[in-house]
Coordinates of N, CA, C and O in Angstrom, one line a residue:
Chain G
M1 N 212.4 167.8 52.6 CA 212.0 169.0 51.8 C 213.2 169.9 51.6 O 213.8 170.3 52.6
H2 N 213.5 170.2 50.4 CA 214.7 171.1 50.1 C 214.3 172.5 50.4 O 213.2 173.0 50.1
P3 N 215.2 173.3 51.1 CA 214.9 174.7 51.4 C 214.5 175.5 50.2 O 213.6 176.4 50.3
L4 N 215.1 175.2 49.0 CA 214.7 176.0 47.8 C 213.3 175.7 47.4 O 212.5 176.6 47.0
A5 N 212.9 174.4 47.4 CA 211.5 174.1 47.1 C 210.5 174.7 48.1 O 209.5 175.2 47.7
S6 N 210.9 174.7 49.3 CA 210.1 175.2 50.4 C 209.9 176.8 50.2 O 208.8 177.3 50.3
R7 N 211.0 177.5 49.9 CA 210.9 178.9 49.6 C 210.1 179.2 48.4 O 209.2 180.1 48.3
F8 N 210.3 178.4 47.3 CA 209.5 178.6 46.1 C 208.0 178.4 46.4 O 207.2 179.2 46.0
G9 N 207.7 177.4 47.2 CA 206.3 177.1 47.5 C 205.6 178.2 48.2 O 204.5 178.6 48.0
S10 N 206.4 178.8 49.2 CA 205.7 179.9 49.9 C 205.6 181.2 49.1 O 204.5 181.9 49.2
V11 N 206.5 181.4 48.2 CA 206.3 182.6 47.3 C 205.2 182.3 46.3 O 204.3 183.2 46.1
L12 N 205.1 181.1 45.8 CA 204.0 180.7 44.9 C 202.6 180.9 45.6 O 201.7 181.5 45.0
R13 N 202.5 180.4 46.8 CA 201.2 180.5 47.5 C 200.9 182.0 47.8 O 199.7 182.4 47.5
H14 N 201.9 182.7 48.2 CA 201.6 184.2 48.5 C 201.2 184.9 47.2 O 200.2 185.6 47.2
R15 N 201.9 184.7 46.1 CA 201.5 185.3 44.8 C 200.1 184.9 44.3 O 199.3 185.7 43.8
R16 N 199.8 183.6 44.5 CA 198.5 183.1 44.1 C 197.4 183.7 44.9 O 196.4 184.2 44.3
E17 N 197.6 183.8 46.2 CA 196.6 184.5 47.1 C 196.4 185.9 46.7 O 195.3 186.5 46.7
L18 N 197.6 186.6 46.5 CA 197.5 188.0 46.1 C 196.6 188.2 44.8 O 195.9 189.2 44.7
A19 N 196.8 187.2 43.9 CA 196.0 187.3 42.7 C 194.6 186.9 42.8 O 193.8 187.0 41.9
G20 N 194.2 186.4 44.0 CA 192.9 186.0 44.3 C 192.5 184.7 43.5 O 191.3 184.5 43.2
L21 N 193.4 183.8 43.3 CA 193.1 182.6 42.5 C 193.2 181.4 43.4 O 194.0 181.3 44.4
S22 N 192.3 180.4 43.2 CA 192.3 179.1 43.8 C 193.5 178.3 43.2 O 193.9 178.6 42.1
Q23 N 193.9 177.3 43.9 CA 194.9 176.4 43.2 C 194.4 175.8 41.9 O 195.1 175.7 41.0
E24 N 193.1 175.5 41.9 CA 192.5 174.9 40.7 C 192.5 175.9 39.5 O 192.9 175.5 38.4
V25 N 192.2 177.1 39.8 CA 192.2 178.1 38.7 C 193.6 178.4 38.2 O 193.9 178.4 37.0
L26 N 194.5 178.5 39.2 CA 195.9 178.8 38.8 C 196.4 177.6 37.9 O 197.1 177.8 36.9
A27 N 196.1 176.4 38.4 CA 196.6 175.2 37.6 C 196.0 175.2 36.2 O 196.8 175.0 35.2
G28 N 194.8 175.6 36.1 CA 194.1 175.6 34.8 C 194.8 176.7 33.9 O 195.1 176.4 32.7
L29 N 195.1 177.9 34.4 CA 195.7 178.9 33.7 C 197.1 178.5 33.2 O 197.6 178.9 32.2
A30 N 197.8 177.8 34.1 CA 199.2 177.5 33.9 C 199.4 176.2 33.1 O 200.5 175.9 32.7
G31 N 198.3 175.5 33.0 CA 198.4 174.2 32.2 C 199.1 173.1 33.0 O 199.8 172.3 32.4
V32 N 199.0 173.1 34.3 CA 199.6 172.1 35.1 C 198.4 171.4 36.0 O 197.3 172.0 36.1
H33 N 198.7 170.3 36.6 CA 197.7 169.6 37.3 C 197.5 170.3 38.7 O 198.4 170.8 39.3
R34 N 196.2 170.3 39.1 CA 195.9 171.0 40.3 C 196.6 170.5 41.5 O 197.1 171.2 42.4
N35 N 196.8 169.1 41.6 CA 197.5 168.5 42.7 C 199.0 169.0 42.7 O 199.6 169.1 43.8
Y36 N 199.5 169.2 41.5 CA 200.9 169.6 41.4 C 201.1 171.0 42.0 O 202.1 171.2 42.7
V37 N 200.1 171.9 41.8 CA 200.2 173.2 42.5 C 200.3 173.1 44.0 O 201.1 173.7 44.7
G38 N 199.4 172.2 44.5 CA 199.4 171.9 46.0 C 200.7 171.4 46.5 O 201.3 171.8 47.5
L39 N 201.3 170.5 45.7 CA 202.6 169.9 46.1 C 203.7 170.9 46.1 O 204.6 171.0 46.9
L40 N 203.7 171.8 45.0 CA 204.7 172.8 44.9 C 204.6 173.8 46.1 O 205.6 174.1 46.7
E41 N 203.3 174.2 46.4 CA 203.1 175.2 47.5 C 203.6 174.6 48.9 O 204.0 175.3 49.7
R42 N 203.5 173.3 49.0 CA 204.0 172.7 50.2 C 205.5 172.3 50.2 O 206.0 171.7 51.1
G43 N 206.1 172.7 49.1 CA 207.6 172.5 49.0 C 208.0 171.1 48.8 O 209.1 170.7 49.0
L44 N 207.0 170.3 48.2 CA 207.3 168.9 48.0 C 207.7 168.5 46.6 O 208.0 167.3 46.4
R45 N 207.8 169.5 45.7 CA 208.3 169.2 44.4 C 209.3 170.4 44.0 O 209.1 171.5 44.4
M46 N 210.3 170.0 43.3 CA 211.3 171.0 42.8 C 210.9 171.3 41.3 O 211.0 170.4 40.5
P47 N 210.3 172.5 41.0 CA 209.8 172.7 39.6 C 211.0 172.9 38.6 O 212.0 173.3 38.9
S48 N 210.6 172.5 37.3 CA 211.5 172.9 36.2 C 211.3 174.3 35.9 O 210.3 174.9 36.3
I49 N 212.2 174.9 35.1 CA 212.0 176.3 34.7 C 210.8 176.4 33.8 O 210.2 177.5 33.7
L50 N 210.4 175.3 33.1 CA 209.2 175.4 32.2 C 208.0 175.6 33.1 O 207.1 176.5 32.8
V51 N 207.9 174.9 34.2 CA 206.7 175.0 35.1 C 206.7 176.4 35.7 O 205.7 177.1 35.8
V52 N 207.9 176.9 36.1 CA 208.0 178.2 36.7 C 207.5 179.3 35.7 O 206.8 180.2 36.0
S53 N 207.9 179.1 34.4 CA 207.5 180.1 33.4 C 206.0 180.0 33.2 O 205.4 181.1 33.0
Q54 N 205.4 178.9 33.2 CA 204.0 178.7 33.0 C 203.2 179.4 34.2 O 202.2 180.0 34.0
L55 N 203.7 179.1 35.4 CA 203.1 179.7 36.6 C 203.2 181.2 36.6 O 202.3 181.9 36.9
A56 N 204.4 181.7 36.2 CA 204.7 183.1 36.2 C 203.7 183.8 35.2 O 203.1 184.8 35.5
S57 N 203.6 183.2 34.1 CA 202.7 183.7 33.0 C 201.3 183.8 33.5 O 200.6 184.8 33.3
A58 N 200.8 182.7 34.2 CA 199.5 182.7 34.7 C 199.3 183.8 35.8 O 198.2 184.3 36.0
L59 N 200.4 184.1 36.5 CA 200.3 185.1 37.5 C 200.7 186.5 37.0 O 200.9 187.5 37.8
K60 N 200.8 186.6 35.7 CA 201.1 187.9 35.0 C 202.4 188.5 35.5 O 202.5 189.7 35.7
T61 N 203.4 187.6 35.7 CA 204.7 188.1 36.0 C 205.8 187.3 35.2 O 205.4 186.6 34.3
Q62 N 207.0 187.4 35.6 CA 208.1 186.7 34.9 C 208.8 185.8 35.8 O 208.8 186.0 37.0
M63 N 209.3 184.7 35.3 CA 210.0 183.7 36.1 C 211.1 184.4 36.9 O 211.4 184.1 38.1
S64 N 211.9 185.3 36.2 CA 213.0 185.9 36.9 C 212.5 186.7 38.1 O 213.2 186.8 39.2
E65 N 211.3 187.3 38.0 CA 210.8 188.1 39.1 C 210.3 187.2 40.3 O 210.6 187.4 41.5
L66 N 209.6 186.1 39.9 CA 209.3 185.1 41.0 C 210.5 184.6 41.7 O 210.5 184.5 42.9
L67 N 211.5 184.3 40.9 CA 212.7 183.6 41.5 C 213.6 184.7 42.3 O 214.2 184.3 43.3
A68 N 213.5 185.9 41.9 CA 214.1 187.0 42.7 C 213.5 187.0 44.1 O 214.2 187.2 45.1
E69 N 212.2 186.9 44.1 CA 211.5 186.8 45.4 C 211.9 185.6 46.2 O 212.1 185.7 47.5
V70 N 212.1 184.5 45.6 CA 212.5 183.3 46.3 C 213.9 183.5 46.9 O 214.2 183.2 48.0
E71 N 214.8 184.2 46.1 CA 216.2 184.4 46.6 C 216.1 185.4 47.7 O 216.9 185.3 48.7
Q72 N 215.3 186.4 47.6 CA 215.1 187.4 48.7 C 214.7 186.7 50.0 O 215.2 187.0 51.0
E73 N 213.7 185.8 49.8 CA 213.2 185.1 51.0 C 214.4 184.3 51.6 O 214.5 184.3 52.9
G74 N 215.2 183.7 50.8 CA 216.4 183.0 51.3 C 217.3 183.9 52.1 O 217.8 183.6 53.1
A75 N 217.6 185.1 51.5 CA 218.5 186.0 52.1 C 218.0 186.5 53.4 O 218.7 186.6 54.4
D76 N 216.7 186.8 53.4 CA 216.0 187.3 54.7 C 216.2 186.2 55.8 O 216.5 186.5 56.9
R77 N 215.9 185.0 55.4 CA 216.0 183.9 56.4 C 217.4 183.7 56.9 O 217.6 183.5 58.1
S78 N 218.4 183.9 56.1 CA 219.8 183.6 56.5 C 220.3 184.7 57.4 O 221.2 184.6 58.2
K79 N 219.5 185.9 57.4 CA 219.9 187.0 58.2 C 219.5 186.8 59.7 O 220.1 187.3 60.6
T80 N 218.4 186.0 59.8 CA 217.8 185.9 61.2 C 218.4 184.8 61.9 O 219.1 183.9 61.4
Chain W
M1 N 213.1 169.8 20.8 CA 213.8 170.8 21.7 C 212.9 172.0 22.0 O 212.4 172.6 21.1
H2 N 212.6 172.2 23.3 CA 211.7 173.3 23.7 C 212.5 174.6 23.6 O 213.6 174.7 24.0
P3 N 211.8 175.7 23.1 CA 212.5 176.9 22.9 C 213.1 177.5 24.2 O 214.2 178.1 24.2
L4 N 212.4 177.2 25.4 CA 212.9 177.7 26.6 C 214.2 177.0 27.0 O 215.2 177.6 27.5
A5 N 214.3 175.7 26.8 CA 215.5 174.9 27.1 C 216.6 175.4 26.1 O 217.8 175.5 26.6
S6 N 216.3 175.7 24.9 CA 217.3 176.1 24.0 C 217.8 177.5 24.3 O 219.0 177.7 24.3
R7 N 217.0 178.4 24.8 CA 217.4 179.7 25.2 C 218.3 179.6 26.5 O 219.3 180.3 26.6
F8 N 217.8 178.7 27.4 CA 218.6 178.5 28.6 C 220.0 178.0 28.3 O 221.0 178.5 28.8
G9 N 220.1 177.1 27.4 CA 221.3 176.5 27.0 C 222.3 177.5 26.4 O 223.5 177.5 26.7
S10 N 221.7 178.4 25.6 CA 222.7 179.4 24.9 C 223.1 180.4 25.9 O 224.3 180.8 25.9
V11 N 222.3 180.8 26.9 CA 222.7 181.7 27.9 C 223.8 181.0 28.8 O 224.8 181.6 29.2
L12 N 223.5 179.8 29.1 CA 224.5 179.0 30.0 C 225.9 178.9 29.3 O 226.9 179.2 29.9
R13 N 225.8 178.6 28.0 CA 227.1 178.4 27.3 C 227.9 179.8 27.3 O 229.1 179.8 27.5
H14 N 227.1 180.8 27.0 CA 227.7 182.2 26.9 C 228.3 182.6 28.2 O 229.5 183.0 28.3
R15 N 227.6 182.4 29.3 CA 228.1 182.7 30.6 C 229.3 181.9 31.0 O 230.2 182.3 31.6
R16 N 229.2 180.6 30.7 CA 230.4 179.7 31.0 C 231.6 180.1 30.3 O 232.7 180.2 30.9
E17 N 231.5 180.5 29.0 CA 232.6 180.9 28.2 C 233.2 182.3 28.7 O 234.4 182.4 28.8
L18 N 232.2 183.2 29.1 CA 232.7 184.4 29.7 C 233.5 184.2 30.9 O 234.5 184.9 31.2
A19 N 233.1 183.2 31.7 CA 233.8 182.9 33.0 C 235.1 182.1 32.7 O 235.9 181.9 33.6
G20 N 235.3 181.7 31.4 CA 236.6 181.0 31.1 C 236.6 179.6 31.7 O 237.7 179.1 32.0
L21 N 235.4 179.0 31.8 CA 235.4 177.6 32.4 C 235.1 176.6 31.3 O 234.3 176.9 30.4
S22 N 235.7 175.4 31.5 CA 235.3 174.3 30.6 C 234.0 173.7 31.2 O 233.6 174.0 32.3
Q23 N 233.3 172.9 30.4 CA 232.1 172.2 30.9 C 232.4 171.4 32.1 O 231.6 171.3 33.1
E24 N 233.6 170.8 32.1 CA 234.0 169.9 33.2 C 234.1 170.6 34.5 O 233.7 170.2 35.5
V25 N 234.8 171.8 34.4 CA 235.1 172.6 35.6 C 233.8 173.1 36.1 O 233.5 173.1 37.3
L26 N 232.9 173.7 35.2 CA 231.6 174.2 35.7 C 230.8 173.1 36.3 O 230.2 173.3 37.4
A27 N 230.8 171.9 35.7 CA 230.0 170.8 36.3 C 230.5 170.5 37.7 O 229.8 170.3 38.6
G28 N 231.9 170.5 37.9 CA 232.4 170.2 39.2 C 232.1 171.2 40.2 O 231.7 170.9 41.3
L29 N 232.1 172.5 39.8 CA 231.8 173.6 40.7 C 230.3 173.5 41.1 O 229.9 173.9 42.2
A30 N 229.5 173.2 40.1 CA 228.0 173.2 40.4 C 227.5 171.9 41.0 O 226.3 171.8 41.4
G31 N 228.3 170.9 41.0 CA 227.9 169.6 41.5 C 226.9 168.8 40.6 O 226.1 168.1 41.1
V32 N 227.1 169.0 39.3 CA 226.3 168.2 38.4 C 227.2 167.4 37.5 O 228.4 167.7 37.4
H33 N 226.7 166.5 36.7 CA 227.5 165.7 35.9 C 227.9 166.5 34.6 O 227.1 167.2 34.1
R34 N 229.1 166.3 34.2 CA 229.7 167.0 33.1 C 228.8 166.8 31.8 O 228.5 167.8 31.1
N35 N 228.3 165.6 31.6 CA 227.5 165.4 30.4 C 226.2 166.2 30.5 O 225.7 166.6 29.5
Y36 N 225.7 166.4 31.7 CA 224.5 167.1 31.9 C 224.7 168.6 31.5 O 223.8 169.2 30.8
V37 N 225.8 169.2 31.8 CA 226.1 170.5 31.3 C 226.0 170.6 29.8 O 225.4 171.5 29.2
G38 N 226.6 169.6 29.1 CA 226.6 169.6 27.7 C 225.2 169.5 27.1 O 224.8 170.1 26.2
L39 N 224.4 168.6 27.7 CA 223.0 168.4 27.3 C 222.2 169.7 27.5 O 221.4 170.1 26.7
L40 N 222.4 170.4 28.7 CA 221.7 171.7 28.9 C 222.1 172.7 27.9 O 221.3 173.4 27.3
E41 N 223.4 172.8 27.6 CA 223.9 173.8 26.6 C 223.3 173.6 25.3 O 223.1 174.5 24.5
R42 N 223.0 172.3 24.9 CA 222.5 172.0 23.6 C 220.9 172.1 23.6 O 220.3 171.8 22.7
G43 N 220.4 172.5 24.8 CA 218.9 172.6 24.9 C 218.1 171.3 24.9 O 217.0 171.3 24.6
L44 N 218.8 170.3 25.4 CA 218.2 168.9 25.3 C 217.7 168.5 26.7 O 217.1 167.5 26.8
R45 N 217.8 169.4 27.7 CA 217.2 169.1 29.0 C 216.6 170.4 29.6 O 217.2 171.5 29.3
M46 N 215.5 170.2 30.3 CA 214.9 171.3 30.9 C 215.3 171.3 32.4 O 214.9 170.4 33.1
P47 N 216.1 172.2 32.9 CA 216.6 172.1 34.3 C 215.6 172.5 35.3 O 214.6 173.3 35.1
S48 N 215.7 171.9 36.5 CA 215.0 172.3 37.7 C 215.6 173.6 38.2 O 216.7 173.9 37.9
I49 N 214.8 174.3 39.1 CA 215.4 175.5 39.6 C 216.6 175.2 40.6 O 217.4 176.0 40.8
L50 N 216.6 174.0 41.1 CA 217.8 173.6 41.9 C 219.1 173.6 41.1 O 220.1 174.1 41.5
V51 N 219.0 173.0 39.9 CA 220.1 172.9 39.0 C 220.5 174.3 38.6 O 221.7 174.7 38.5
V52 N 219.5 175.2 38.3 CA 219.8 176.6 37.8 C 220.5 177.3 39.0 O 221.5 178.0 38.8
S53 N 220.0 177.1 40.2 CA 220.7 177.8 41.3 C 222.1 177.3 41.6 O 223.0 178.1 41.9
Q54 N 222.3 176.0 41.4 CA 223.7 175.5 41.5 C 224.6 176.1 40.4 O 225.8 176.4 40.7
L55 N 224.1 176.1 39.2 CA 224.9 176.6 38.1 C 225.2 178.1 38.3 O 226.3 178.6 38.1
A56 N 224.1 178.9 38.7 CA 224.3 180.3 38.9 C 225.3 180.6 40.0 O 226.2 181.4 39.8
S57 N 225.3 179.8 41.1 CA 226.3 180.0 42.1 C 227.7 179.7 41.6 O 228.6 180.4 41.9
A58 N 227.8 178.7 40.8 CA 229.2 178.3 40.3 C 229.6 179.5 39.3 O 230.8 179.7 39.2
L59 N 228.7 180.2 38.7 CA 229.0 181.3 37.8 C 229.0 182.6 38.5 O 229.1 183.7 37.9
K60 N 228.9 182.6 39.8 CA 229.0 183.7 40.7 C 227.8 184.7 40.3 O 228.1 186.0 40.3
T61 N 226.7 184.2 40.1 CA 225.5 185.1 39.8 C 224.3 184.4 40.5 O 224.5 183.5 41.3
Q62 N 223.1 185.0 40.2 CA 221.9 184.4 40.8 C 221.0 183.8 39.8 O 221.0 184.2 38.6
M63 N 220.2 182.9 40.2 CA 219.3 182.3 39.2 C 218.4 183.3 38.5 O 218.1 183.2 37.3
S64 N 217.9 184.3 39.3 CA 217.0 185.3 38.7 C 217.7 186.1 37.7 O 217.1 186.5 36.7
E65 N 219.0 186.3 37.8 CA 219.7 187.0 36.8 C 219.9 186.2 35.5 O 219.7 186.7 34.4
L66 N 220.3 184.9 35.7 CA 220.5 184.0 34.6 C 219.1 184.0 33.8 O 219.1 184.0 32.6
L67 N 218.0 183.8 34.5 CA 216.7 183.6 33.9 C 216.2 184.9 33.3 O 215.5 184.9 32.3
A68 N 216.6 186.1 33.8 CA 216.3 187.3 33.2 C 216.9 187.4 31.8 O 216.3 187.9 30.9
E69 N 218.2 186.9 31.7 CA 218.8 186.9 30.4 C 218.1 185.9 29.5 O 218.0 186.2 28.3
V70 N 217.6 184.8 30.0 CA 216.9 183.9 29.1 C 215.6 184.6 28.6 O 215.3 184.4 27.4
E71 N 214.9 185.3 29.5 CA 213.7 186.0 29.1 C 214.0 187.1 28.0 O 213.3 187.3 27.1
Q72 N 215.1 187.8 28.3 CA 215.5 188.8 27.3 C 215.8 188.2 26.0 O 215.4 188.8 25.0
E73 N 216.5 187.1 26.0 CA 216.8 186.4 24.7 C 215.5 186.0 24.0 O 215.4 186.2 22.8
G74 N 214.5 185.6 24.7 CA 213.2 185.3 24.1 C 212.5 186.5 23.6 O 212.0 186.5 22.5
A75 N 212.6 187.6 24.3 CA 212.0 188.8 23.8 C 212.6 189.4 22.6 O 212.0 189.8 21.6
D76 N 214.0 189.3 22.6 CA 214.7 189.8 21.4 C 214.3 188.9 20.2 O 214.1 189.4 19.1
R77 N 214.2 187.6 20.4 CA 213.9 186.7 19.2 C 212.5 187.0 18.7 O 212.2 186.9 17.5
S78 N 211.5 187.3 19.6 CA 210.2 187.4 19.2 C 210.0 188.8 18.4 O 209.0 189.0 17.7
K79 N 211.0 189.7 18.6 CA 210.9 191.0 17.9 C 211.3 190.8 16.5 O 210.8 191.6 15.6
T80 N 212.1 189.9 16.2 CA 212.7 189.8 14.8 C 211.7 189.0 13.9 O 210.9 188.2 14.4

């Protein structure tokens, strides 16, 4: 599991839960397969920017904002 | 050619030229194949976030910043 995929997955899961969406509903809104959302959240897939932009749009945010959170998470981890 | 790939390609080319790097040098710094940089710049490939983070690092910036420029380019285009 690549650390970047793992960080992306945990940000995605956190944002999805904040939005009160199930994996299935988020997948439907973003136009991706439900299983794929699960794989992403577990850090088992490295998404393309197209997938990130679709997920961001479904979560009413922007891909740059999602990825800034991913970077922040990386920076926080490297401090500890 | 997907509009997102096309916008990413033009931001990448612009940033690479600002940095005064050839495609070959950027590819070497980012650890990707030189031909792949050319394909990305022409909007013919949709990069993963791993590739974007490697390119951003080689360009001494962050992926969220590169992608914010891509989003800005999309917003500017949709206004015209």
